[in-house]
Short mmCIF file of C-alpha atoms in Angstrom, two decimals:
data_model
loop_
_atom_site.label_atom_id
_atom_site.label_comp_id
_atom_site.label_asym_id
_atom_site.label_seq_id
_atom_site.Cartn_x
_atom_site.Cartn_y
_atom_site.Cartn_z
CA ARG X 17 58.57 -89.21 33.89
CA ARG X 18 56.38 -86.68 32.07
CA ARG X 19 53.37 -87.62 34.42
CA CYS X 20 55.51 -87.25 37.51
CA SER X 21 56.68 -83.85 36.33
CA ASP X 22 53.19 -82.69 35.64
CA GLY X 23 51.94 -83.85 38.95
CA GLY X 24 54.83 -82.10 40.79
CA GLY X 25 53.98 -78.86 38.97
CA SER X 26 50.29 -78.98 39.85
CA GLU X 27 51.20 -79.68 43.48
CA ALA X 28 53.54 -76.77 43.47
CA ASP X 29 50.87 -74.58 41.97
CA SER X 30 48.44 -75.65 44.68
CA ARG X 31 51.06 -74.83 47.40
CA THR X 32 51.50 -71.43 45.77
CA ARG X 33 47.78 -70.71 45.61
CA ALA X 34 47.48 -71.79 49.33
CA GLN X 35 50.28 -69.49 50.31
CA ALA X 36 48.57 -66.68 48.44
CA ASP X 37 45.31 -67.34 50.27
CA THR X 38 47.07 -67.13 53.61
CA GLY X 39 48.95 -64.06 52.65
CA VAL X 40 47.70 -60.64 51.65
CA LEU X 41 44.59 -61.98 49.88
CA GLY X 42 43.79 -64.09 52.88
CA MET X 43 44.11 -61.06 55.20
CA VAL X 44 41.87 -58.92 52.94
CA ALA X 45 39.27 -61.78 52.95
CA LEU X 46 39.32 -62.00 56.66
CA LEU X 47 38.88 -58.25 57.06
CA LEU X 48 35.93 -58.23 54.68
CA SER X 49 34.39 -61.22 56.52
CA ILE X 50 34.66 -59.36 59.85
CA LYS X 51 33.12 -56.28 58.31
CA ARG X 52 30.17 -58.28 56.88
CA LYS X 53 29.60 -60.12 60.12
CA ASP X 54 30.07 -57.52 62.78
CA GLY X 55 30.30 -54.25 60.92
CA ALA X 56 33.17 -51.94 60.08
CA ARG X 57 33.41 -50.81 63.78
CA ALA X 58 34.48 -54.28 64.73
CA LEU X 59 37.74 -53.81 62.69
CA TRP X 60 38.84 -51.28 65.34
CA ALA X 61 37.52 -53.15 68.42
CA GLY X 62 39.80 -52.61 71.46
CA THR X 63 41.66 -49.67 69.90
CA ALA X 64 40.59 -47.14 72.42
CA ALA X 65 41.75 -49.25 75.36
CA SER X 66 44.94 -50.26 73.55
CA LEU X 67 45.81 -46.59 73.10
CA PHE X 68 46.20 -46.29 76.90
CA LEU X 69 49.20 -48.66 76.62
CA VAL X 70 51.02 -45.82 74.78
CA SER X 71 51.59 -44.54 78.32
CA ASN X 72 54.09 -47.42 78.89
CA PRO X 73 56.92 -46.10 76.73
CA ILE X 74 56.03 -42.52 77.83
CA ILE X 75 56.48 -43.47 81.48
CA GLN X 76 59.62 -45.49 80.61
CA PHE X 77 61.41 -42.64 78.83
CA SER X 78 60.25 -40.03 81.34
CA VAL X 79 61.62 -41.97 84.25
CA TYR X 80 64.82 -42.79 82.31
CA GLU X 81 65.48 -39.16 81.35
CA SER X 82 64.72 -37.95 84.87
CA LEU X 83 67.25 -40.38 86.36
CA LYS X 84 69.79 -39.52 83.68
CA ALA X 85 69.37 -35.78 84.27
CA LEU X 86 70.05 -36.17 88.02
CA ARG X 87 73.07 -38.39 87.33
CA MET X 88 74.51 -36.07 84.71
CA LYS X 89 74.03 -33.12 87.10
CA ALA X 90 76.00 -34.99 89.80
CA LYS X 91 78.71 -35.85 87.18
CA VAL X 92 79.14 -32.18 86.29
CA ALA X 93 79.30 -31.21 89.98
CA ASN X 94 81.97 -33.89 90.57
CA ARG X 95 84.19 -32.95 87.63
CA PRO X 96 85.04 -29.23 87.80
CA GLY X 97 87.07 -28.05 84.91
CA ARG X 98 86.65 -31.19 82.89
CA GLY X 99 83.80 -29.97 80.76
CA PRO X 100 80.28 -31.36 80.73
CA ALA X 101 79.59 -35.08 80.72
CA VAL X 102 77.90 -36.15 77.48
CA SER X 103 76.55 -39.62 78.43
CA LEU X 104 76.12 -42.22 81.17
CA SER X 105 78.42 -45.25 81.41
CA ALA X 106 77.02 -48.51 80.10
CA ALA X 107 76.43 -49.84 83.63
CA GLU X 108 74.42 -46.69 84.47
CA GLY X 109 72.40 -47.01 81.29
CA PHE X 110 71.76 -50.62 82.19
CA LEU X 111 70.64 -49.86 85.69
CA PHE X 112 68.49 -46.77 84.88
CA GLY X 113 66.94 -48.57 81.83
CA ALA X 114 65.97 -51.48 84.01
CA LEU X 115 64.47 -49.20 86.65
CA ALA X 116 62.51 -47.14 84.07
CA LYS X 117 61.06 -50.23 82.51
CA ALA X 118 60.12 -51.74 85.81
CA VAL X 119 58.24 -48.53 86.85
CA ALA X 120 56.44 -48.43 83.46
CA THR X 121 55.49 -52.11 83.65
CA PHE X 122 54.11 -51.83 87.15
CA ALA X 123 52.12 -48.76 86.17
CA THR X 124 50.41 -50.34 83.08
CA TYR X 125 50.37 -54.06 83.94
CA PRO X 126 46.76 -54.15 85.39
CA LEU X 127 45.54 -52.65 82.19
CA GLN X 128 47.32 -55.36 80.06
CA VAL X 129 45.80 -58.04 82.28
CA ALA X 130 42.28 -56.60 81.90
CA GLN X 131 42.71 -56.36 78.12
CA SER X 132 43.79 -60.00 77.95
CA LYS X 133 40.73 -61.07 79.98
CA LEU X 134 38.42 -59.12 77.72
CA ARG X 135 39.93 -60.73 74.61
CA ALA X 136 39.65 -64.22 76.14
CA GLU X 137 35.96 -63.62 76.92
CA GLY X 138 35.27 -62.51 73.41
CA GLY X 139 33.76 -59.16 74.34
CA THR X 140 30.78 -60.87 76.24
CA ARG X 141 31.50 -58.60 79.19
CA LYS X 142 30.86 -55.30 77.34
CA GLY X 143 27.07 -55.36 77.23
CA GLY X 144 26.91 -52.22 75.14
CA LYS X 145 29.67 -50.47 77.12
CA SER X 146 32.57 -48.68 75.50
CA GLU X 147 36.01 -50.39 75.34
CA SER X 148 37.36 -48.01 78.03
CA ALA X 149 34.34 -48.59 80.42
CA ALA X 150 34.68 -52.37 79.94
CA THR X 151 38.37 -52.28 80.69
CA LEU X 152 37.88 -50.23 83.81
CA ASP X 153 35.04 -52.56 85.04
CA CYS X 154 37.44 -55.46 84.51
CA ILE X 155 40.25 -53.89 86.56
CA LEU X 156 37.74 -52.97 89.36
CA GLU X 157 36.44 -56.59 89.35
CA MET X 158 39.97 -57.88 89.64
CA TRP X 159 40.70 -55.61 92.58
CA ALA X 160 37.50 -56.63 94.29
CA GLU X 161 38.35 -60.32 93.80
CA GLY X 162 41.93 -60.45 94.87
CA GLY X 163 43.23 -56.86 95.40
CA MET X 164 46.76 -56.04 94.22
CA LYS X 165 47.74 -59.68 93.96
CA GLN X 166 45.05 -60.30 91.37
CA CYS X 167 45.85 -57.15 89.39
CA PHE X 168 49.51 -58.05 89.24
CA ALA X 169 49.28 -61.74 88.80
CA GLY X 170 52.12 -62.99 86.57
CA ILE X 171 54.06 -59.78 86.56
CA GLU X 172 57.26 -61.66 87.45
CA ALA X 173 57.47 -63.22 84.02
CA LYS X 174 56.62 -59.90 82.36
CA LEU X 175 59.39 -58.10 84.26
CA ALA X 176 61.90 -60.85 83.36
CA GLN X 177 60.97 -60.30 79.73
CA THR X 178 60.82 -56.59 79.40
CA VAL X 179 63.15 -55.20 82.09
CA LEU X 180 66.25 -57.10 80.96
CA THR X 181 65.67 -56.14 77.33
CA ALA X 182 65.26 -52.47 78.12
CA ALA X 183 68.37 -52.54 80.28
CA PHE X 184 70.53 -53.85 77.48
CA VAL X 185 69.00 -51.41 75.01
CA PHE X 186 69.87 -48.38 77.12
CA ALA X 187 73.32 -49.67 77.94
CA ILE X 188 74.01 -50.05 74.19
CA TYR X 189 72.51 -46.66 73.54
CA GLU X 190 74.68 -44.87 76.07
CA THR X 191 77.80 -46.66 74.82
CA ALA X 192 76.97 -45.72 71.18
CA LEU X 193 76.17 -42.12 72.26
CA ARG X 194 79.57 -41.79 73.94
CA ASN X 195 81.38 -43.25 70.95
CA VAL X 196 79.57 -41.00 68.50
CA ASN X 197 80.45 -37.95 70.51
CA ARG X 198 84.11 -39.00 70.57
CA VAL X 199 84.04 -39.24 66.77
CA LEU X 200 82.15 -35.99 66.14
CA ASN X 201 84.04 -33.96 68.70
CA PRO X 202 87.53 -35.50 69.04
CA LYS X 203 89.06 -32.27 70.63
CA ALA X 204 86.58 -32.18 73.43
CA ALA X 205 86.99 -35.89 74.12
CA ALA X 206 90.74 -35.55 74.10
CA ALA X 207 90.52 -32.52 76.51
CA ALA X 208 88.17 -34.47 78.75
CA ALA X 209 90.53 -37.51 78.82
CA ALA X 210 93.52 -35.20 79.64
CA ALA X 211 91.59 -33.52 82.44
CA ALA X 212 90.57 -36.89 83.87
CA ALA X 213 94.17 -38.08 83.73
CA ALA X 214 95.37 -34.90 85.43
CA GLY X 215 92.70 -35.33 88.07
CA ARG X 216 93.84 -38.90 88.84
CA ARG X 217 97.42 -37.65 89.36
#
């Protein structure tokens, strides 16, 4: 029994050490290995091109806020005497969120495809070029090979993944915003409800 117990303990210790090696210590060892092999600059390889993808949420929220501003303006014009509208409906948030994410995905998808190709090739395409130049060359090559179809290959799956998620996020956001406004400003909410009921009569 004692031997079994000792064996189990050593096995558990081995598992613990293995987990430690694949955890923080393993990550540090990997970073140091990359630095020794390819230099410190390799730790940030692809950062410049990846920063361009920051434009995706920028485009998404810009389009969403533009659509929302237009809709809110129309709501104010259609509800004289009821006070300003504070939020969209859940359905409107869902629709505008989906449209905004679709526009952002279409605008940045060729860049994502180019980056995936460059990673798959292991940087062999670069030939001393900067990350941005190599990415641009890859996009131009895709366009020359197959035009828009090549640049947007596989976008259906990407849209199915991202657009639906964004639509639900904005629908929930607008619902939460409306409920928060009701809690924080109950008098205005009650007045708006009374004015809406009077308008229906």
